[in-house]
Coordinates of C-alpha atoms in Angstrom, one line a residue:
M153 CA -67.2 171.2 172.1
R154 CA -68.5 169.8 168.8
L155 CA -68.4 172.3 165.7
I156 CA -72.0 171.0 164.9
H157 CA -73.6 173.1 167.8
R158 CA -73.2 176.2 165.6
V159 CA -75.4 175.1 162.8
I160 CA -78.5 177.1 162.2
V161 CA -81.5 175.9 160.2
I162 CA -84.6 177.8 159.5
L163 CA -87.4 176.4 157.5
V164 CA -89.6 178.2 154.9
L165 CA -93.1 177.7 156.0
G166 CA -96.0 180.3 156.2
A167 CA -98.5 180.9 159.0
A168 CA -102.0 181.0 158.1
M169 CA -104.3 184.0 159.1
L170 CA -106.8 183.0 161.9
T171 CA -110.1 184.9 161.5
N172 CA -111.9 183.8 164.6
T173 CA -111.6 185.4 168.0
T174 CA -110.3 182.5 170.1
F175 CA -108.2 183.7 172.9
L176 CA -104.7 182.4 172.1
S177 CA -101.4 183.8 173.2
A178 CA -100.3 185.9 170.3
A179 CA -96.9 186.4 169.0
P180 CA -95.3 188.9 166.5
F181 CA -94.4 186.0 164.0
A182 CA -96.8 183.3 165.0
D183 CA -100.6 183.7 165.8
R184 CA -100.2 187.4 165.2
H185 CA -103.8 187.9 164.3
E186 CA -104.8 186.5 167.7
F187 CA -105.5 188.5 170.6
A188 CA -102.7 189.0 173.0
D189 CA -105.1 189.6 175.8
P190 CA -108.9 188.6 176.3
R191 CA -109.5 192.2 177.3
F192 CA -108.4 193.3 174.0
A193 CA -110.8 191.0 172.4
V194 CA -113.7 192.4 174.4
I195 CA -113.1 196.1 173.4
W196 CA -112.7 195.1 169.8
S197 CA -115.7 193.0 169.6
R198 CA -117.9 195.7 171.0
T199 CA -117.8 197.7 167.8
D200 CA -116.0 195.5 165.1
S201 CA -117.5 192.1 165.6
E202 CA -119.3 191.1 162.4
A203 CA -122.4 190.3 164.8
V204 CA -122.8 194.1 165.2
R205 CA -120.9 195.9 162.4
G206 CA -123.2 195.3 159.6
G207 CA -120.9 197.0 157.1
R208 CA -120.2 200.1 158.9
T209 CA -116.7 201.4 159.1
W210 CA -114.0 199.9 161.2
Y211 CA -113.2 201.5 164.6
W212 CA -110.2 199.2 165.1
G213 CA -109.6 197.1 162.2
P214 CA -110.5 193.7 160.8
A215 CA -108.0 192.0 163.2
P216 CA -104.7 192.6 165.3
W217 CA -101.5 191.9 163.5
F218 CA -98.7 192.8 165.9
D219 CA -98.1 192.5 169.7
Y220 CA -95.3 192.9 171.9
G221 CA -94.0 194.1 175.4
E222 CA -92.9 197.6 175.0
F223 CA -90.9 199.7 177.4
Y224 CA -93.0 201.6 179.7
L225 CA -91.5 202.5 183.1
N226 CA -94.8 202.3 185.0
S227 CA -95.6 198.6 184.1
P228 CA -94.1 195.5 185.6
N229 CA -90.4 195.0 184.6
S230 CA -91.1 198.3 182.6
L231 CA -92.8 196.3 179.8
R232 CA -96.4 196.7 178.9
T233 CA -98.5 194.6 176.7
V234 CA -99.5 196.4 173.5
Q235 CA -101.3 195.1 170.3
Y236 CA -101.6 197.0 167.0
F237 CA -104.7 197.3 164.9
D238 CA -105.3 199.4 161.5
K239 CA -106.9 202.3 163.5
A240 CA -105.1 202.3 166.9
R241 CA -103.0 200.4 169.6
M242 CA -104.4 198.8 172.6
E243 CA -102.3 198.7 175.7
I244 CA -102.3 197.3 179.3
N245 CA -100.1 199.2 181.6
N246 CA -101.0 197.5 184.7
P247 CA -102.1 193.8 184.4
S248 CA -103.5 194.1 187.8
D249 CA -106.2 196.6 187.2
G250 CA -106.8 195.4 183.6
I251 CA -107.6 198.8 182.3
V252 CA -107.2 198.9 178.4
T253 CA -106.0 202.2 176.8
N254 CA -105.2 203.2 173.5
G255 CA -102.5 205.8 173.8
L256 CA -101.9 209.4 172.6
L257 CA -100.5 208.1 169.4
V258 CA -101.3 211.0 167.2
K259 CA -99.8 213.6 169.6
E260 CA -96.7 211.4 169.7
L261 CA -96.6 211.3 165.9
V262 CA -96.8 215.0 165.7
C263 CA -94.5 216.2 168.3
G264 CA -92.0 213.3 167.6
R265 CA -91.6 212.0 171.2
Q266 CA -92.4 208.5 172.3
Q267 CA -93.7 208.5 175.7
F268 CA -92.5 205.8 178.1
S269 CA -94.0 206.5 181.5
D270 CA -96.9 208.4 183.1
N271 CA -94.6 211.3 183.6
P272 CA -95.0 213.6 180.4
L273 CA -91.2 214.4 180.7
D274 CA -90.2 210.9 180.2
A275 CA -90.0 210.5 176.4
I276 CA -87.8 209.5 173.6
D277 CA -87.4 212.2 171.0
I278 CA -87.1 210.4 167.5
G279 CA -88.5 213.4 165.3
S280 CA -92.1 213.7 164.2
S281 CA -93.4 211.5 161.5
D282 CA -93.6 211.8 157.7
V283 CA -96.1 209.2 157.3
P284 CA -99.3 210.6 155.4
V285 CA -102.2 211.3 157.6
A286 CA -104.6 210.1 155.1
G287 CA -104.6 208.1 151.9
N288 CA -102.0 205.6 150.8
P289 CA -98.4 205.0 152.2
R290 CA -95.9 207.6 151.3
K291 CA -94.5 205.7 148.4
T292 CA -97.6 206.0 146.4
N293 CA -98.9 209.1 148.2
P294 CA -96.5 211.9 147.6
I295 CA -99.0 214.7 147.9
A296 CA -100.6 214.2 151.3
P297 CA -99.3 216.1 154.3
S298 CA -97.7 214.1 157.2
Y299 CA -98.0 214.3 160.8
H300 CA -94.9 216.5 160.6
D301 CA -96.6 219.1 158.6
F302 CA -99.3 219.4 161.4
A303 CA -96.9 220.5 163.9
T304 CA -97.2 224.2 163.7
V305 CA -101.0 224.1 163.9
A306 CA -101.4 221.3 166.6
T307 CA -101.6 221.4 170.2
T308 CA -99.0 219.2 171.8
D309 CA -96.8 220.6 174.6
N310 CA -96.6 224.1 172.9
G311 CA -99.8 225.9 174.3
Y312 CA -101.1 226.4 170.7
R313 CA -104.9 227.1 170.4
D314 CA -107.2 228.1 167.6
P315 CA -109.9 230.7 167.9
Q316 CA -113.5 229.6 168.4
R317 CA -115.3 229.5 164.9
L318 CA -118.9 228.2 165.8
K319 CA -121.2 228.2 162.8
Q320 CA -118.4 228.8 160.3
R321 CA -117.8 226.2 157.5
V322 CA -114.5 224.5 156.9
S323 CA -112.5 225.8 154.0
A324 CA -108.9 225.9 155.3
T325 CA -106.5 223.6 153.6
I326 CA -103.0 222.2 154.4
E327 CA -100.4 221.0 152.1
R328 CA -97.4 218.8 152.4
G329 CA -94.7 221.0 153.8
G330 CA -97.4 222.5 156.1
N331 CA -98.5 225.4 154.1
V332 CA -102.0 226.6 155.1
S333 CA -104.4 228.2 152.6
N334 CA -108.1 228.4 151.7
R335 CA -110.4 226.9 149.2
P336 CA -114.0 228.5 149.6
D337 CA -115.3 225.8 147.1
L338 CA -114.9 223.2 149.9
A339 CA -117.0 225.0 152.6
R340 CA -119.7 222.4 152.8
P341 CA -122.9 222.6 154.9
E342 CA -121.7 219.4 156.7
T343 CA -118.4 220.9 157.6
T344 CA -120.2 223.8 159.8
I345 CA -118.4 223.9 163.3
V346 CA -120.7 223.0 166.0
Q347 CA -118.3 222.4 169.0
Y348 CA -115.2 224.0 170.4
S349 CA -112.9 222.3 172.8
T350 CA -112.0 224.7 175.6
I351 CA -109.5 221.8 176.9
T352 CA -107.3 221.9 173.8
G353 CA -108.7 225.1 172.0
H354 CA -109.9 223.6 168.8
N355 CA -113.0 223.4 166.7
I356 CA -114.9 220.3 165.6
P357 CA -117.2 220.2 162.6
R358 CA -120.6 218.7 162.5
I359 CA -119.7 215.8 160.2
F360 CA -117.2 214.5 162.9
W361 CA -119.2 215.4 166.0
D362 CA -121.9 213.3 164.6
F363 CA -119.8 210.4 164.0
M364 CA -118.3 210.8 167.6
N365 CA -121.7 210.4 169.1
Q366 CA -123.1 207.9 166.6
R367 CA -125.4 205.3 168.1
G368 CA -125.7 201.7 166.8
R369 CA -125.5 198.0 167.6
V370 CA -122.7 197.0 170.0
I371 CA -121.8 194.2 172.2
E372 CA -121.8 194.8 176.1
N373 CA -121.4 192.0 178.6
G374 CA -121.7 189.4 175.9
R375 CA -124.9 190.6 174.6
I376 CA -126.1 192.8 171.5
T377 CA -127.7 196.2 172.5
T378 CA -128.0 199.6 170.9
G379 CA -126.2 202.4 172.5
P380 CA -123.1 204.9 171.8
I381 CA -120.9 203.1 169.4
V382 CA -117.7 204.6 171.2
D383 CA -116.9 206.6 174.3
W384 CA -115.2 209.2 171.9
L385 CA -113.1 210.6 175.0
F386 CA -111.6 207.1 175.6
A387 CA -111.3 206.1 171.8
I388 CA -110.4 209.4 170.2
G389 CA -109.5 212.0 172.8
Y390 CA -109.6 215.7 172.6
P391 CA -108.9 217.4 169.2
I392 CA -105.3 218.7 168.9
T393 CA -105.8 220.5 165.6
D394 CA -108.7 222.3 163.6
P395 CA -110.1 220.4 160.7
Y396 CA -108.3 221.0 157.5
W397 CA -108.9 219.8 153.9
T398 CA -105.9 217.9 152.3
R399 CA -105.3 216.3 148.9
A400 CA -104.2 212.7 149.2
V401 CA -104.1 209.6 146.9
V402 CA -106.6 207.1 148.0
G403 CA -106.2 203.8 146.1
D404 CA -105.3 205.1 142.5
T405 CA -107.4 208.3 142.9
E406 CA -106.4 211.8 144.0
R407 CA -109.2 213.1 146.4
D408 CA -110.1 216.0 148.7
V409 CA -110.2 214.6 152.3
L410 CA -111.1 216.6 155.3
V411 CA -108.8 215.7 158.3
Q412 CA -108.8 216.4 161.9
L413 CA -106.3 215.3 164.2
F414 CA -107.2 214.2 168.0
E415 CA -105.0 213.1 170.7
R416 CA -105.7 209.3 169.9
R417 CA -107.0 209.1 166.5
V418 CA -107.4 210.9 163.1
L419 CA -110.8 211.4 161.6
T420 CA -111.2 211.6 157.9
Y421 CA -114.2 212.8 155.7
T422 CA -114.1 211.7 152.1
P423 CA -117.3 213.1 150.3
D424 CA -116.5 210.5 147.3
N425 CA -116.9 207.4 149.5
P426 CA -119.9 205.3 150.1
P427 CA -122.1 206.9 152.7
A428 CA -121.1 204.3 155.4
Y429 CA -117.5 205.1 154.9
Q430 CA -117.5 208.8 154.2
V431 CA -116.4 209.4 157.8
E432 CA -113.6 207.0 158.9
M433 CA -110.9 206.5 161.6
G434 CA -107.6 207.2 160.1
N435 CA -105.0 204.2 160.1
V436 CA -103.3 205.6 163.1
G437 CA -102.1 202.1 164.3
Q438 CA -100.4 201.6 160.6
H439 CA -98.9 205.0 160.9
Y440 CA -97.6 204.7 164.6
F441 CA -96.2 201.3 163.7
Q442 CA -94.2 202.7 160.7
W443 CA -92.9 205.5 162.7
R444 CA -91.8 203.3 165.7
Y445 CA -90.7 200.2 163.9
P446 CA -89.5 201.5 160.5
H447 CA -87.4 198.3 160.0
L448 CA -90.4 195.9 160.1
G449 CA -92.4 196.7 157.2
M450 CA -96.1 196.5 157.0
P451 CA -97.6 193.4 158.6
W452 CA -101.1 194.6 158.0
V453 CA -100.7 193.8 154.2
D454 CA -97.7 191.7 153.8
P455 CA -97.5 188.0 154.3
D456 CA -95.3 186.5 157.1
P457 CA -91.5 186.8 156.4
V458 CA -89.9 184.2 154.3
T459 CA -86.6 183.0 155.8
P460 CA -84.7 180.3 153.8
L461 CA -83.0 177.2 155.4
I462 CA -79.5 178.2 156.0
Y463 CA -77.0 175.7 157.3
A464 CA -72.9 175.6 157.7
S465 CA -70.8 173.0 155.9
D466 CA -67.1 172.4 155.2
I467 CA -68.1 170.5 152.0
D468 CA -66.2 172.8 149.7
T469 CA -63.4 173.9 151.9
G470 CA -62.5 170.8 153.8
S471 CA -61.4 172.8 156.7
H472 CA -63.8 175.5 157.8
W473 CA -67.4 176.2 157.7
E474 CA -69.2 178.3 155.1
L475 CA -72.8 179.0 154.8
Y476 CA -75.3 177.5 152.4
R477 CA -78.9 178.0 151.5
A478 CA -80.7 174.6 151.3
N479 CA -82.2 173.7 148.1
F480 CA -84.0 170.7 149.5
N481 CA -82.6 168.3 147.0
G482 CA -79.6 167.2 149.0
G483 CA -77.4 170.2 148.7
G484 CA -77.5 174.1 148.9
Q485 CA -76.1 177.3 147.2
R486 CA -73.0 178.6 148.8
L487 CA -73.5 182.0 150.2
T488 CA -70.2 183.0 151.9
F489 CA -66.6 182.8 150.7
N490 CA -63.9 183.5 153.2
N491 CA -60.7 182.1 154.6
G492 CA -62.1 181.8 158.2
E493 CA -65.5 180.1 159.3
T494 CA -68.8 181.6 159.0
V495 CA -71.8 180.2 160.9
A496 CA -75.3 181.5 161.3
Y497 CA -77.4 182.0 164.3
S498 CA -80.5 184.1 163.9
W499 CA -82.6 186.3 161.7
R500 CA -83.6 190.0 162.1
R501 CA -86.9 189.4 160.5
S502 CA -89.1 191.9 158.7
W503 CA -92.3 191.9 156.6
E504 CA -90.3 193.9 154.2
Q505 CA -88.0 191.5 152.3
N506 CA -85.0 193.9 151.9
Q507 CA -85.0 194.7 155.5
Q508 CA -84.4 191.3 156.7
Y509 CA -80.7 190.3 157.9
L510 CA -79.2 187.0 158.7
V511 CA -77.1 187.2 161.8
V512 CA -73.8 185.3 161.7
D513 CA -70.6 185.1 163.7
S514 CA -67.4 184.7 161.6
R515 CA -63.6 184.4 161.7
R516 CA -63.1 186.3 158.4
N517 CA -61.0 189.0 159.9
N518 CA -59.1 187.1 162.3
S519 CA -58.7 183.1 162.3
Q520 CA -58.6 183.2 166.3
Y521 CA -61.7 185.3 167.3
R522 CA -65.3 185.1 166.2
Q523 CA -67.1 188.4 165.5
I524 CA -70.7 189.3 164.8
Y525 CA -71.9 190.3 161.2
L526 CA -75.2 190.9 159.4
L527 CA -75.8 189.6 155.8
N528 CA -78.3 191.6 154.2
A529 CA -81.4 189.9 152.3
I530 CA -79.6 189.6 149.0
A531 CA -76.5 188.1 150.6
A532 CA -78.6 185.7 152.6
N533 CA -80.5 184.5 149.5
A534 CA -78.1 184.9 146.7
G535 CA -74.8 185.0 148.5
E536 CA -72.4 187.8 149.6
Q537 CA -70.8 187.9 145.9
A538 CA -74.0 188.7 144.4
P539 CA -74.9 192.4 143.1
G540 CA -76.3 194.5 146.0
A541 CA -75.2 192.1 148.7
E542 CA -73.9 193.6 151.9
V543 CA -72.1 192.4 154.9
I544 CA -72.0 194.6 158.0
R545 CA -69.8 194.2 161.0
V546 CA -71.5 194.5 164.3
S547 CA -68.8 193.7 166.9
Y548 CA -65.1 194.8 167.1
S549 CA -63.6 192.8 170.2
N550 CA -60.7 191.3 168.2
N551 CA -58.7 194.4 168.1
D552 CA -57.7 193.7 164.3
G553 CA -57.3 197.3 163.1
T554 CA -60.8 197.6 161.5
P555 CA -62.0 201.0 161.2
I556 CA -64.9 201.5 163.9
P557 CA -67.9 203.4 162.8
P558 CA -68.4 206.7 164.2
N559 CA -70.0 207.0 167.9
Y560 CA -69.6 203.3 168.3
D561 CA -67.5 202.1 171.1
Y562 CA -65.6 198.9 171.5
W563 CA -64.0 196.5 174.2
S564 CA -60.3 196.9 174.6
V565 CA -59.9 193.2 175.9
I566 CA -59.6 190.9 172.9
G567 CA -62.1 188.0 172.7
S568 CA -64.6 186.3 170.5
E569 CA -68.3 187.3 170.3
Y570 CA -71.0 184.8 168.8
N571 CA -74.4 183.5 169.2
A572 CA -76.1 186.9 168.5
A573 CA -79.9 186.6 168.9
V574 CA -82.1 189.4 167.7
S575 CA -85.1 190.3 169.7
P576 CA -88.4 189.8 167.9
D577 CA -88.9 193.5 167.4
G578 CA -85.5 193.8 165.8
N579 CA -84.0 196.4 168.2
I580 CA -81.8 194.5 170.6
L581 CA -78.9 192.0 170.3
A582 CA -78.3 189.4 173.0
F583 CA -74.9 187.7 172.3
I584 CA -72.2 185.8 173.9
S585 CA -68.7 187.7 174.6
M586 CA -65.4 186.4 175.6
R587 CA -64.2 190.0 176.6
D588 CA -64.0 189.1 180.1
G589 CA -62.0 185.8 179.7
S590 CA -65.1 183.4 179.9
P591 CA -68.5 183.3 178.0
S592 CA -70.8 185.8 179.2
I593 CA -73.9 187.4 178.0
Y594 CA -74.3 190.8 176.8
L595 CA -77.2 193.1 175.3
R596 CA -76.8 196.1 173.1
R597 CA -79.2 198.2 170.9
L598 CA -79.1 197.1 167.2
T599 CA -78.8 199.8 164.6
I600 CA -78.3 199.5 161.1
P601 CA -75.7 200.9 160.3
P602 CA -74.3 200.2 163.8
H603 CA -73.9 203.1 166.3
G604 CA -74.3 203.6 169.9
T605 CA -73.1 202.2 173.2
M606 CA -71.9 198.7 173.2
Q607 CA -72.1 197.5 176.6
A608 CA -75.7 197.6 177.6
Y609 CA -75.8 194.7 180.3
H610 CA -73.3 192.1 181.3
F611 CA -74.1 189.0 183.1
F612 CA -70.9 187.7 184.4
T613 CA -70.9 183.9 184.9
G614 CA -68.4 183.5 187.6
G615 CA -66.2 180.8 185.8
C616 CA -69.2 179.0 184.3
E617 CA -70.2 179.3 180.6
I618 CA -73.3 180.8 178.8
E619 CA -74.4 179.8 175.3
T620 CA -77.2 179.9 172.7
P621 CA -79.5 182.6 174.0
T622 CA -82.9 182.7 172.6
W623 CA -85.9 185.3 173.0
S624 CA -89.4 184.7 174.0
P625 CA -91.8 186.1 171.3
D626 CA -93.0 189.0 173.4
G627 CA -89.4 190.2 174.2
R628 CA -90.0 189.8 178.1
S629 CA -87.5 186.9 178.8
L630 CA -84.4 185.2 177.5
V631 CA -83.6 181.3 177.5
W632 CA -80.1 180.3 177.4
V633 CA -77.8 177.2 178.3
Y634 CA -75.8 177.6 181.5
I635 CA -72.8 175.2 181.8
C636 CA -71.3 174.9 185.3
Q637 CA -69.2 172.2 186.8
G638 CA -69.5 170.0 183.8
N639 CA -73.5 170.0 183.6
A640 CA -75.4 172.0 180.9
E641 CA -78.9 173.3 182.0
I642 CA -81.5 175.5 180.3
Y643 CA -82.3 178.6 182.2
Q644 CA -84.9 181.3 181.6
V645 CA -84.7 184.9 182.9
Q646 CA -87.0 187.8 183.0
L647 CA -85.9 191.1 181.7
Q648 CA -86.2 194.4 183.7
Y649 CA -85.8 197.5 181.6
N650 CA -84.3 200.5 183.2
S651 CA -83.7 202.8 180.1
Y652 CA -84.1 202.6 176.4
D653 CA -83.4 205.2 173.7
D654 CA -82.2 205.1 170.0
D655 CA -78.5 204.5 171.2
F656 CA -78.7 202.7 174.4
V657 CA -80.6 200.0 176.3
E658 CA -80.2 199.2 180.1
I659 CA -81.7 195.9 181.1
E660 CA -81.4 193.8 184.3
F661 CA -81.8 190.1 184.5
V662 CA -84.3 189.2 187.2
T663 CA -86.1 186.1 188.3
F664 CA -84.0 183.3 187.1
R665 CA -85.5 179.7 186.5
N666 CA -83.7 176.4 186.0
L667 CA -86.0 174.7 183.5
T668 CA -84.4 171.3 183.3
N669 CA -82.6 170.7 186.6
H670 CA -81.4 167.4 185.4
P671 CA -78.0 165.6 186.1
A672 CA -77.6 165.0 182.3
N673 CA -76.8 167.7 179.7
D674 CA -79.4 169.8 178.1
R675 CA -78.3 172.1 175.3
F676 CA -79.1 174.1 172.2
A677 CA -82.4 175.6 173.5
R678 CA -84.7 177.3 171.0
V679 CA -88.2 178.9 172.1
S680 CA -91.0 178.0 169.8
P681 CA -92.4 180.8 167.5
D682 CA -95.5 181.1 169.7
G683 CA -93.7 181.2 172.9
K684 CA -95.3 178.0 174.4
Q685 CA -92.4 175.3 174.0
I686 CA -88.8 175.1 174.0
A687 CA -86.8 172.6 171.7
F688 CA -83.6 171.3 173.0
A689 CA -81.2 168.4 172.8
S690 CA -80.2 166.2 175.8
D691 CA -78.1 163.1 176.6
R692 CA -80.5 162.1 179.4
D693 CA -81.3 159.0 177.9
G694 CA -77.8 157.8 177.0
N695 CA -77.1 159.7 173.7
W696 CA -78.0 163.0 172.2
E697 CA -81.6 163.3 171.2
I698 CA -84.2 165.9 170.5
Y699 CA -86.8 166.9 173.1
V700 CA -89.4 169.6 173.6
M701 CA -90.9 170.9 176.8
N702 CA -93.3 173.6 177.8
I703 CA -92.0 177.0 178.3
D704 CA -92.1 176.5 182.1
G705 CA -90.1 173.3 181.9
S706 CA -93.0 171.0 182.4
N707 CA -94.2 168.2 180.0
V708 CA -90.7 167.2 178.8
R709 CA -91.2 164.9 175.5
R710 CA -88.6 163.1 173.6
L711 CA -89.0 163.3 169.7
T712 CA -86.1 161.2 168.4
N713 CA -85.0 157.7 169.3
H714 CA -81.7 156.8 167.4
P715 CA -78.4 155.6 168.7
A716 CA -76.6 158.4 166.8
T717 CA -76.3 162.0 167.8
D718 CA -79.2 164.3 167.1
D719 CA -78.9 168.0 168.2
A720 CA -79.1 171.7 167.3
P721 CA -82.8 171.8 166.8
T722 CA -84.5 175.0 165.1
W723 CA -88.2 175.7 164.8
S724 CA -90.1 176.1 161.5
P725 CA -91.8 179.5 161.3
D726 CA -95.3 177.9 161.8
G727 CA -93.9 175.7 164.9
R728 CA -94.8 172.5 163.3
Q729 CA -91.5 171.1 162.5
L730 CA -88.1 171.1 163.8
A731 CA -84.8 171.1 161.6
F732 CA -81.9 169.3 163.5
A733 CA -78.4 167.8 162.8
S734 CA -77.7 164.1 163.0
D735 CA -74.9 162.0 162.1
R736 CA -77.2 158.7 161.9
D737 CA -75.9 158.1 158.2
G738 CA -72.1 158.6 159.3
D739 CA -71.6 162.2 159.1
F740 CA -73.6 165.1 160.0
E741 CA -76.7 166.0 157.9
I742 CA -79.8 168.2 158.2
Y743 CA -83.2 166.3 159.2
I744 CA -86.6 167.5 159.6
L745 CA -89.3 166.2 162.0
N746 CA -92.9 166.7 162.9
V747 CA -93.3 168.1 166.5
S748 CA -96.5 166.6 166.9
D749 CA -95.5 162.9 166.6
G750 CA -91.7 163.0 166.0
T751 CA -91.8 161.5 162.5

């Protein structure tokens, strides 16, 4: 097996935001502003298309910005399609009925339990959210109460109810920390209580009730008409708190904001705002995303993650691989300094730069066995000797006596672990392990710092070998290379989730497909950022060349044509280019080609 198969190369190329509503297949780090399902686009266009919005406040937001297959037991393979907007999340639990819902996100944020099935008892308890219910993010908004602060005055599963207060004006306030008090000066006429929900036991003021029942221009069945802007029960749900005045930093100004929490949305009233924006949907989609994916940053405001081109070389050691960050001038900056090889394989990406990690395997602790490590953003950019650089060990299967983190198991059989691929949401690690004597694939929950159960799922190969796993962008499938009886083929497998929590994930592999099915060798498979193609290397035409094919194995297309060896392709973030390794000038170097025409 040639050492060159462990080179990782990743390009720094941004993805442009698409502002139209063409129905493309979205992906978290490519085409993320497109709709993941056309039914989502229909719901969004009804209220937020520029053809009907006319300057009114957003009901969903300008565009989607993250989609994924999230764990939900009642969906096929326990994964449902979700897509996040500023104001909410859309979801399709059952593709066959096509019903779009937007989840009880606010209820989950308050009670701290993520629902993962139709059964209310099926939930993951991660603690209620400290994200402010109104105004800026917490970093610049230290005064606003959070969802956690509403827990004592909210109806979740606790039977809490407020008394009916019809015709009274709202003067109650709530502060960060949950303290409730009163400010009579805020009791405005428009805050007069006009409705009381007997379902949940909460009062609704006129300013919110009028907004919930507002009529205006909407798109229905492809035509512009006038009617109720939203079905408030579908879009907003029942109230789970009474309305409260809060103080929040909005932009660069501290303001009084009236806030009421509903099952699905938060409504805010800011008297200082222009009339069309005095009542708004709170940014519940943003808030929920920060709570569920705290390691992913803020994709609604931040550009796509920047990941430098990383490669492995023995240019300075003459004996073992170390990592370098390419400078595109024929060389690179050395990042790792050890007595045993270190090679890179994948990224744990994030829209927050300091939460990005480079995933590598290294023999730095034992020259015989490869183990998995994470390099933080400083180490991946400036090197592991730079101030603030951190290297985190993830696997402990070489039994070298290194102290293992608390609540973190390990395998007693000595063996290498490598080719660790991080799921696009940053939560699961798929890797190759030799702990059973031959290369097999495992999955485990990825946490930083590491903790939890190591063995999540083991696919035993029965004497054959597995290498180079790669994820689909929606997290629903894995592609890997399966080597049996001397022939390397590219396989795709769908994932069936059985359980998932903060420590443990149990996943089964179902629906295997041989995508290449060719007598020659096909290796180094990598799924494109948009999930539509697979790049790979093959010797089917007499020597190793770079190819691409559709995600289903069709339309195989050769991109290189050279008598030397071309292999180990890796996609640029925008999917337009591939970096690959070639010895066409006498030794292995890194080259870049255009996917469209191979140049």
